[in-house]
Structures are given as structure tokens and as C-alpha cells.
Coordinates of C-alpha atoms in Angstrom, one line a residue:
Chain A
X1 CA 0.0 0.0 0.0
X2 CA 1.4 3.2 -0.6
X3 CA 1.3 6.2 1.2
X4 CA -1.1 9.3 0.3
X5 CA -0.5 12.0 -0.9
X6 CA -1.1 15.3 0.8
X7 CA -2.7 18.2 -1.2
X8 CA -3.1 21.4 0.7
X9 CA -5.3 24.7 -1.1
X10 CA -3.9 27.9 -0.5
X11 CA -5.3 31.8 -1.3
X12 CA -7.1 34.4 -0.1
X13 CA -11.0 34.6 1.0
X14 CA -13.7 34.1 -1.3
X15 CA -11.5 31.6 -3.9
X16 CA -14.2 29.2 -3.9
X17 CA -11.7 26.7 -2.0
X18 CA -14.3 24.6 0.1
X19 CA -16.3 24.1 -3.2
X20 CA -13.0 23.4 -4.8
X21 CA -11.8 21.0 -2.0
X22 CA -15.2 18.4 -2.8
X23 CA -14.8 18.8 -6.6
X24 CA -10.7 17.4 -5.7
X25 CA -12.5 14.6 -3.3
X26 CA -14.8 13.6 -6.1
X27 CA -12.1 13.4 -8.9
X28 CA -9.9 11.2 -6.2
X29 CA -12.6 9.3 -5.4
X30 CA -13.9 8.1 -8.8
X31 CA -10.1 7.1 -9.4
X32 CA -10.4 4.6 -6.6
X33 CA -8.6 6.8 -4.1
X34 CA -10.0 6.6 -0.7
X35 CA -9.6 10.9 0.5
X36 CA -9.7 12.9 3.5
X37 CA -11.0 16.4 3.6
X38 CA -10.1 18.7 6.6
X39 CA -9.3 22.3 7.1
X40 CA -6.9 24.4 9.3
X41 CA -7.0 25.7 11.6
X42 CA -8.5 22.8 13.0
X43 CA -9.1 19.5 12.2
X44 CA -8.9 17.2 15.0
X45 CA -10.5 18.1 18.6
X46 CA -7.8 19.5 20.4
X47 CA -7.0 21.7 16.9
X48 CA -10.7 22.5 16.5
X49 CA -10.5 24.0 20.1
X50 CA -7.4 26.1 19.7
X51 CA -9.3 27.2 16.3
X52 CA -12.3 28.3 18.8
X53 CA -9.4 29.9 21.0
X54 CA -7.7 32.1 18.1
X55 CA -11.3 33.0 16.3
X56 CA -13.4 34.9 19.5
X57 CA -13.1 37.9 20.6
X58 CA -10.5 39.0 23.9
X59 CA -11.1 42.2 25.7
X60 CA -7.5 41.8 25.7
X61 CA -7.2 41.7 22.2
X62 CA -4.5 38.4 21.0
X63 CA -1.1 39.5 20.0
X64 CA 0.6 38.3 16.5
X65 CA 3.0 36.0 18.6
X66 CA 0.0 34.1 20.6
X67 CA -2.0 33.9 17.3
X68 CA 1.0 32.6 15.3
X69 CA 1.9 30.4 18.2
X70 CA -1.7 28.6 18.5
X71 CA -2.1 28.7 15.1
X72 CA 1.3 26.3 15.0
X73 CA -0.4 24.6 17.9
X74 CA -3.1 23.7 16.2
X75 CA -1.1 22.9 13.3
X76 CA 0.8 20.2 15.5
X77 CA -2.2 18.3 16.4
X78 CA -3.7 18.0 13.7
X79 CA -1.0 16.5 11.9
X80 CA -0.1 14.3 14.8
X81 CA -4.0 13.0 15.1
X82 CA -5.4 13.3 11.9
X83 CA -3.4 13.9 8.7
X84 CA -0.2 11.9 9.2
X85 CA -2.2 8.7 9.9
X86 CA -4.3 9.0 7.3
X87 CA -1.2 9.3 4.8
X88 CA 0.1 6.4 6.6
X89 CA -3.3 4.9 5.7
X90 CA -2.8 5.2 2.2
X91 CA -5.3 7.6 1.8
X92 CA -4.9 11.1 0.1
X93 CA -5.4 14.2 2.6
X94 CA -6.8 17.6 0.9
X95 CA -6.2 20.2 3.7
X96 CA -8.4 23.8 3.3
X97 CA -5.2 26.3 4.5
X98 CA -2.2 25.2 5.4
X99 CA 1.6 26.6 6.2
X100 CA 1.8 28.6 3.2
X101 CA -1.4 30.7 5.2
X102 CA 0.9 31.4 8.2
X103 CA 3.5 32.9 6.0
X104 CA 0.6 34.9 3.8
X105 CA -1.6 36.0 7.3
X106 CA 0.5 36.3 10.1
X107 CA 3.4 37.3 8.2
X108 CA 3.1 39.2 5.1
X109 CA -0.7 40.6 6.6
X110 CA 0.4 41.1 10.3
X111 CA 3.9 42.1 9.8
X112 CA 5.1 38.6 11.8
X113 CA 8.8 38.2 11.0
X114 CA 9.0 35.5 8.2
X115 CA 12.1 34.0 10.0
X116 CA 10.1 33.4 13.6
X117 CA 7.0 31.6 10.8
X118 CA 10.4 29.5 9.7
X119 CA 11.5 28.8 13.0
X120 CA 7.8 27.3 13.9
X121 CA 7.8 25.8 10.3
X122 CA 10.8 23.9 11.3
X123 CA 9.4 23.0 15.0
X124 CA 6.0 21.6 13.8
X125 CA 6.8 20.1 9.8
X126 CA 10.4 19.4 10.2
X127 CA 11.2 18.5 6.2
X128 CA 7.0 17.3 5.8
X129 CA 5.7 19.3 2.6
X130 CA 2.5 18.7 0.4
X131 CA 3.0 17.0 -2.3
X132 CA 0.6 19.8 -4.2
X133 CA -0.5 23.1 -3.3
X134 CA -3.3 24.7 -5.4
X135 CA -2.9 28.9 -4.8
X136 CA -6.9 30.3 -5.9
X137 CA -5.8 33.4 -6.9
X138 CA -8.1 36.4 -7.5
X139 CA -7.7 39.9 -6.4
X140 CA -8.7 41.1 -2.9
X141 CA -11.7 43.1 -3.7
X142 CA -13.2 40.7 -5.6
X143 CA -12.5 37.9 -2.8
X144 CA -13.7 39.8 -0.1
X145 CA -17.2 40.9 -2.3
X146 CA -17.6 37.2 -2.5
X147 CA -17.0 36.3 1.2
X148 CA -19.2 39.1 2.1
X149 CA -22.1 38.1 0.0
X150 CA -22.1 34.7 1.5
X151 CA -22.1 36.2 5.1
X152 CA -18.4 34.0 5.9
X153 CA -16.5 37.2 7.1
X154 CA -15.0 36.4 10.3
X155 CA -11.7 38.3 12.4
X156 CA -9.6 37.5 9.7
X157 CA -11.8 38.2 6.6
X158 CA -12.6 41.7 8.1
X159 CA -9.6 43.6 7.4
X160 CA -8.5 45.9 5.0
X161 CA -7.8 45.5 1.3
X162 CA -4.3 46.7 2.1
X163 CA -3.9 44.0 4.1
X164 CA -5.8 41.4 1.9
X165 CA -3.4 42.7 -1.2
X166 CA -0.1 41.7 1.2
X167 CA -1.6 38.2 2.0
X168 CA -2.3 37.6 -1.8
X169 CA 1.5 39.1 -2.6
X170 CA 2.6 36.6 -0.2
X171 CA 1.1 33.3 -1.6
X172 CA 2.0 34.3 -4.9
X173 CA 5.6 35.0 -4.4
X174 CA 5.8 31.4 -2.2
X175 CA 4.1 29.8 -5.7
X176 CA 6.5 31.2 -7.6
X177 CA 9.3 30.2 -5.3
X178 CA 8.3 26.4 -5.5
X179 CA 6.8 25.6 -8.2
X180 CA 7.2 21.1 -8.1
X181 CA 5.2 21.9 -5.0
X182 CA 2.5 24.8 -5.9
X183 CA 0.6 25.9 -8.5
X184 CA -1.8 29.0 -9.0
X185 CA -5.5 29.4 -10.5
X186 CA -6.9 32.4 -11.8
X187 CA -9.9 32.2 -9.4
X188 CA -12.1 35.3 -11.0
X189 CA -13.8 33.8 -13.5
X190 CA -17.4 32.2 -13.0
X191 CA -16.9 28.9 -10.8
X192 CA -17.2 26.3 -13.5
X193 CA -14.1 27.7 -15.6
X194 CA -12.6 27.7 -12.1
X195 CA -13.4 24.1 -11.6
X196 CA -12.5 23.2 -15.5
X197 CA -8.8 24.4 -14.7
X198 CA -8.7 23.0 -11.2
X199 CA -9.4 19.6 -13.4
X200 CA -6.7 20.1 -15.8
X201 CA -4.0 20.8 -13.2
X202 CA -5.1 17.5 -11.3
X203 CA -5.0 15.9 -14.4
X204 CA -1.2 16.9 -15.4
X205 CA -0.2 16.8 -11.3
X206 CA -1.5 13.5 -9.9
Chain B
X1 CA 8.6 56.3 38.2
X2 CA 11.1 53.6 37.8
X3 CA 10.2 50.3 35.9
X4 CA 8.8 47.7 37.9
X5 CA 11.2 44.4 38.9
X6 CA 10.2 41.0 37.4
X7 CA 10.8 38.4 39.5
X8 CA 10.3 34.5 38.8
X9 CA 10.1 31.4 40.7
X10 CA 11.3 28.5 39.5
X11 CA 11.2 24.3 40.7
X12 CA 10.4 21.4 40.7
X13 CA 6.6 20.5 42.6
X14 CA 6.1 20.5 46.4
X15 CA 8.9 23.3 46.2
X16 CA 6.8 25.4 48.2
X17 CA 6.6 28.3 45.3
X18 CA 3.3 29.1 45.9
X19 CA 4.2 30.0 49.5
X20 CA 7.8 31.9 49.2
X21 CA 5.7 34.0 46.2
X22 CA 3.2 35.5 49.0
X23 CA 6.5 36.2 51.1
X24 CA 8.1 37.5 48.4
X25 CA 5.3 40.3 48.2
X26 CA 4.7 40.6 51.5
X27 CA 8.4 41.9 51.9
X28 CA 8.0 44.2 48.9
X29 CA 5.4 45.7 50.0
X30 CA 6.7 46.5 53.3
X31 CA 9.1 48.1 51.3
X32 CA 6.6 50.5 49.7
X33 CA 6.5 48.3 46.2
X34 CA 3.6 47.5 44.4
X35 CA 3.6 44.2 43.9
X36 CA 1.5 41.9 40.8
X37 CA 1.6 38.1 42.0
X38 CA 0.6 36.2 38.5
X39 CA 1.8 32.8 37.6
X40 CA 1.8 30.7 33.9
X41 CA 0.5 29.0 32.5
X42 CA -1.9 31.7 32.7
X43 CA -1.8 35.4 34.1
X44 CA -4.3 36.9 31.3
X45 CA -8.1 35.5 30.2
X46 CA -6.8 34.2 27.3
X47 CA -3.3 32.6 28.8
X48 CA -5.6 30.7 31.5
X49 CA -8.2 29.7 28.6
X50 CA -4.8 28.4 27.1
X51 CA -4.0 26.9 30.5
X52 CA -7.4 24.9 30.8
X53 CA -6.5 23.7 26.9
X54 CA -3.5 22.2 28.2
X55 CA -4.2 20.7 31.3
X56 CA -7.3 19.0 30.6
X57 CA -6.7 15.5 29.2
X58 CA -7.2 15.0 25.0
X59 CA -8.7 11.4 24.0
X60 CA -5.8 12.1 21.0
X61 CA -3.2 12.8 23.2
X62 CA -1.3 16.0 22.9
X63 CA 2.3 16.1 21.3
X64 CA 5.3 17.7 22.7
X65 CA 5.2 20.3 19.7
X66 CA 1.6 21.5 20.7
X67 CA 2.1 21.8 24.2
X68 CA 4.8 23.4 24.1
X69 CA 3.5 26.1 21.3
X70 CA 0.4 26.6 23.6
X71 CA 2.7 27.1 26.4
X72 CA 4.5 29.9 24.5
X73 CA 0.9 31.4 23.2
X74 CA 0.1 31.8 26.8
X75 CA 3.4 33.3 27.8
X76 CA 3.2 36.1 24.5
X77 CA -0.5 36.3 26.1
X78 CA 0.5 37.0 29.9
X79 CA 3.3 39.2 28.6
X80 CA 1.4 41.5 26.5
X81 CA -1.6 41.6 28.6
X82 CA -0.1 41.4 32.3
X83 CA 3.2 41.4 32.9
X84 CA 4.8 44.3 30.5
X85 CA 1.8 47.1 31.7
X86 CA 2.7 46.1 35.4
X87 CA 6.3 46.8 34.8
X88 CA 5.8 49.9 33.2
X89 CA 3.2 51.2 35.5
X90 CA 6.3 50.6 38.7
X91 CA 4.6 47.8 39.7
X92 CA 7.1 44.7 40.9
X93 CA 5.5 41.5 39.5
X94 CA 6.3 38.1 40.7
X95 CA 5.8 35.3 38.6
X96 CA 5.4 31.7 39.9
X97 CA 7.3 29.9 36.8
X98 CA 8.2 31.3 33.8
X99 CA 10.7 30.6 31.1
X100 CA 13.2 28.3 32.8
X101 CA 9.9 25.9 33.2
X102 CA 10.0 25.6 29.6
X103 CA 13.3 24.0 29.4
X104 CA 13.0 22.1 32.4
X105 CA 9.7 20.4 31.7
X106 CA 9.1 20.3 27.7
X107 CA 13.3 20.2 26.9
X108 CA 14.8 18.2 29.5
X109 CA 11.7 17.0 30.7
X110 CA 10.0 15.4 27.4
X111 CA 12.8 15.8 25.2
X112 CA 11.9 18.7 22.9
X113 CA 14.7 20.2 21.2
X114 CA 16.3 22.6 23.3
X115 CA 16.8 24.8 20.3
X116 CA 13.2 24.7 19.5
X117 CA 13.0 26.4 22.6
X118 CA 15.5 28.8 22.3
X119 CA 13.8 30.0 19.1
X120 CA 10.2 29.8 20.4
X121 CA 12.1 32.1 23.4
X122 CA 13.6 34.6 20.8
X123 CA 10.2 34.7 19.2
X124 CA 7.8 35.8 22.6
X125 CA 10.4 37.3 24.6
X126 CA 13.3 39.0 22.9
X127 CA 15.7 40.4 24.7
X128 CA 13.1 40.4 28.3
X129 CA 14.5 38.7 30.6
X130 CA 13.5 38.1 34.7
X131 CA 15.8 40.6 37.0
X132 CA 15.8 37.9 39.4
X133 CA 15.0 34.2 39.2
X134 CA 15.0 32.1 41.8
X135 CA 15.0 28.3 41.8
X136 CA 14.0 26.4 44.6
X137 CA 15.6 23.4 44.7
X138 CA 14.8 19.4 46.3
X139 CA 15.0 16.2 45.2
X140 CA 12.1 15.1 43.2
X141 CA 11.1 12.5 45.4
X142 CA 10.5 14.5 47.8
X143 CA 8.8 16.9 45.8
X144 CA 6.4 14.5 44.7
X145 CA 5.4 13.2 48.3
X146 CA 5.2 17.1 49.0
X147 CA 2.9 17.4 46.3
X148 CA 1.0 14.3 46.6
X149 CA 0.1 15.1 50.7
X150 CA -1.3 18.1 49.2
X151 CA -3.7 16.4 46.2
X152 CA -2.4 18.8 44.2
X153 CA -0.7 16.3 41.3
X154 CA -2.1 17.6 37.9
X155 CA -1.1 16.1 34.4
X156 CA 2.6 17.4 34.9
X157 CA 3.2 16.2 38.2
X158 CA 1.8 12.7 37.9
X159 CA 5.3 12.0 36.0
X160 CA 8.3 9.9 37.1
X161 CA 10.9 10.4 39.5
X162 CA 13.4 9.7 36.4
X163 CA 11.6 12.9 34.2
X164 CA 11.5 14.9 37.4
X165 CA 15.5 14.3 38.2
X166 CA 16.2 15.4 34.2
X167 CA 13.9 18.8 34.9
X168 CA 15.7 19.3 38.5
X169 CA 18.9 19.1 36.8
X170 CA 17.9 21.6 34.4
X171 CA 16.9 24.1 36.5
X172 CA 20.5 23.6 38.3
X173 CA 22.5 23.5 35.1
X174 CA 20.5 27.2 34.0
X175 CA 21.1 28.7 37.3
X176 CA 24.4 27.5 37.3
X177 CA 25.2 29.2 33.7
X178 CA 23.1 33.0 34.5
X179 CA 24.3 33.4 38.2
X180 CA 23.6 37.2 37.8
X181 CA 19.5 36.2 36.9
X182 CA 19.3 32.9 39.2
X183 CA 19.8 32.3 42.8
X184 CA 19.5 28.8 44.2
X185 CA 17.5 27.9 47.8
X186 CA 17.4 24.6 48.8
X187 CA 14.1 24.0 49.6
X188 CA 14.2 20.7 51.7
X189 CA 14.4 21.8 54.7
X190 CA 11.4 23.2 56.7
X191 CA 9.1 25.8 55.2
X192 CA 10.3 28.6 57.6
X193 CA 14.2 27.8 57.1
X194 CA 13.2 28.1 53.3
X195 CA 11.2 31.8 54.2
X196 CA 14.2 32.3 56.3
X197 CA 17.1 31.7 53.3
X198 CA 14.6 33.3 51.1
X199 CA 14.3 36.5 52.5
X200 CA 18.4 36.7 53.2
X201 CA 18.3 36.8 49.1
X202 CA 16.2 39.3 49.0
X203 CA 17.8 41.4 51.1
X204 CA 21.2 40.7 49.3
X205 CA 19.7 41.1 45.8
X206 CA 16.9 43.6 45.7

């Protein structure tokens, strides 16, 4: 039996990436794969309870190091519980969010040092890395219009454009930096031309 | 108004922290100090929520990676919310454990990578550092029958003497190598010879 693969989907709000995430599951599926879907931050109990932690409100307000340090937390569980024995399993993983968000959120949006993200990169993933990361790409207006619609705009969705435009620079620059591992669709046009290219790359990558 | 002094308490269990902390104020404040007694995990809303996350038990288990991340969230938490406004305000703050506790118990204690926590140390604290730390000191079998006569053994403390002698020795081995931060007190002998020895560094030191 061999091990799964892991396929993590990266980009800014409103990219469509939960619909996207089933239409992956579905292709997998009906090519005998057996998949797990799951989403960060979160994704087993104890992650799903930090997630609760980092998305209310404190009087005190939370601080970019304790956000980036439970995020990281989170991030540790759920490998430990939930994607690395599914892998070991045999069956593929596709994870909503994943490192590359730390680097694009916490870092490039909050102004987190991108060495103290490598540091916790190191801690948590040692030398683990998807085996593809799919960056929906569209610009931040656009995105956050969408999100907005759909009534989704949490802590992290409700922030400025500016800051939206940094996140998106972020993931870009990361796609273009590794690109065996990442690749990046146009996510503005209408959902099934979306979906048609998400096919396409799945089709050439897996 | 000068800064406030930050002051930490470090051991093993049974050490009697609790205790010396309440002398430790007492004599600062007959000194004219304002005094903060906090403690971590915890210190803030959101470091004790962090606390309760890590003490209670996890049907998953929780891995060395997370626990020590959530420790570190709740330190950046207690920091930012607690300890840095007391300082700055004049207040002195004593702190029942602090960063020596994260090498003892997660490094030496369940093996994490001491350099994961140096850099999880650069990340929340910087350059802060305690102005006085001091580490009372016994034999962990004795600290455990201290802490057991009291029903106070929690997740941490229901370890074994083996783990407990690795985290004694590091909190010897740190005091040993910052003897301008850390001042040892043997704390197995009676609880007023301990008060006793404790105050003679306080005289001596602040």
C-alpha cells in the first residue's frame, strides 16, 4: 500500500476553495482513491479547540505571537491526530489552509517576522511538505465581495484590502518560489471555468 | 517612576513556590513596592483559557510540539496583557514559573529540542529577561510526596521520578550558567528555614 499524498489549497477569502476541495474529493474518489478532507485551523478536537481559541473575541485583544503560536499549535495536532495517519493509511489528505497561510496572514498581513514563521515551520513540519499546493488566486476586492455576500467574514476576513493585497502578494511570491510543489489558478472567473482548470491541473499533477 | 522588577520562581513541585511567592510580596510591600503576583501558564483571560486547553486530558493525546506552542501562546499572552503594563506602571511583578519551566519540563523533561525552545524564546520574549529568578531546589522525590500530601498532582506532576530528576537538573544546570539572573535555595528543609534563606536573598539582591 502506498502512502497518500497530501494536497493542501492555499489563497485568499472568497476563492471558492471549500467548493473546490469536494470537486478534488470527487475526482480522487472516482479514481479509486480513498480521501480525506479537513481544514486548518482545525481538524482534529484538540486543533478544533485552539481554532475556537484564536477565532473569539478578547477584551484583551490576542497579540501576533500568541496567534501565530496557536495557530502552529493547532497545526501540530492535527498533523499528529489526523493527517499523518491518514497518509500512513494510504489515503490522500486535501487540507483547506495550510503553512503557506501562516506565512501569507501572520506574516506578510500582520507584519510577523518571516524568520520566527520559519522557526515554527521547522518545529512543527520538520522536512514534511504537500505533495501539491493549489494557490486560488483572485484579487482582494473581488474575494472579499464574495465572502461578504455569502455572510463567511469572520476576524480574519474583516480587514483591510491593504492587508488582503499583502496576504495575496505573499502566496504568490511562495508559488512562484516552489513551483514542483505549488501551483496557482486564476480564481475570478465564474466557478465552472474555475473548476475546469482545477481539473486540468489535477489531471497533469496526480 | 522607575520600571517595575520582574521576579520568577522556578522548581520542581512541592517546592513550596506558591508559598515563598506571598513572602516575596509581603516583603516588597513593606518596602513601599507595588507588587502583581501572577503565575503561567496563565496570568491573562486568554493565557488561563490556554492553561485549561493544556491541562485537561485530549482522547488524541497532545504532542510535545503542541504543548509546548500553547505554552508559549500563553506566555506572548501573559506578557502582552499582564506582565509588560505592570512593569511599566512601577509595579514589581512576581511570577510563579516562567521561562526556565520551559526547558526544564518540555526540553529536559519530554525531550523537545532545546533549540526549538531557544527559538520559540527569541520569538515571545526578545531580549526580556527576569531581573531575578530564583529556583527552589529538592529532590524530586521528595517533591512529589510534597505534592502528593497536598492532592495537588495535575497532568505534569503525575510523571516519574526519572523525568522529574532530568527537569531538577535543568533548572540547576541554567542557574548555574546566568548566576547574575538565578539564585538557588534549597528548599528541603522546613518551610520557615526556606522563608528564612529566602528573604536573606532578597535582602542581598533587591
Amino acid at each position: 500500500m502506498s502512502a497518500g499524498r497530501f494536497i493542501t489549497l492555499e489563497g485568499g477569502e472568497g476563492a471558492g476553495k471549500s467548493t473546490h476541495a469536494g470537486a478534488i474529493r470527487d475526482w480522487l474518489q472516482a479514481r479509486g482513491r480513498k480521501v480525506l478532507l479537513t481544514r486548518e485551523p482545525g481538524g482534529s478536537p484538540l486543533a478544533e479547540e485552539i481554532r475556537r481559541v484564536v477565532l473569539q473575541g478578547w477584551d484583551e485583544g490576542m497579540g501576533a505571537e500568541s496567534e501565530v503560536l496557536l495557530m502552529f499549535a493547532a497545526r501540530a495536532a492535527h498533523l499528529r491526530a489526523t493527517v499523518r495517519p491518514a497518509l500512513a493509511a494510504g489515503q490522500d489528505v486535501v487540507c483547506d489552509r495550510f503553512i503557506d497561510s501562516s506565512y501569507a496572514y501572520q506574516g506578510a498581513g500582520k507584519g510577523m517576522d518571516e524568520r520566527h514563521i520559519a522557526a515554527l515551520e521547522q518545529i512543527v513540519l520538520g522536512d514534511f511538505r504537500a505533495d501539491l499546493t493549489l494557490v486560488f488566486d483572485l484579487p482582494p476586492e473581488l474575494g472579499l465581495g464574495r465572502a461578504r455576500g455569502r455572510g463567511e467574514v469572520n476576524r480574519f476576513e474583516d480587514e483591510s484590502l491593504a492587508y488582503m493585497g499583502r496576504v495575496r502578494d505573499c502566496f504568490l511570491r511562495r508559488a512562484a518560489a516552489d513551483p514542483a510543489r505549488c501551483v496557482v489558478i486564476d480564481a475570478a472567473p465564474p466557478l465552472d471555468e474555475v473548476r475546469a482548470a482545477l481539473l486540468r491541473v489535477l489531471e497533469a499533477r496526480l
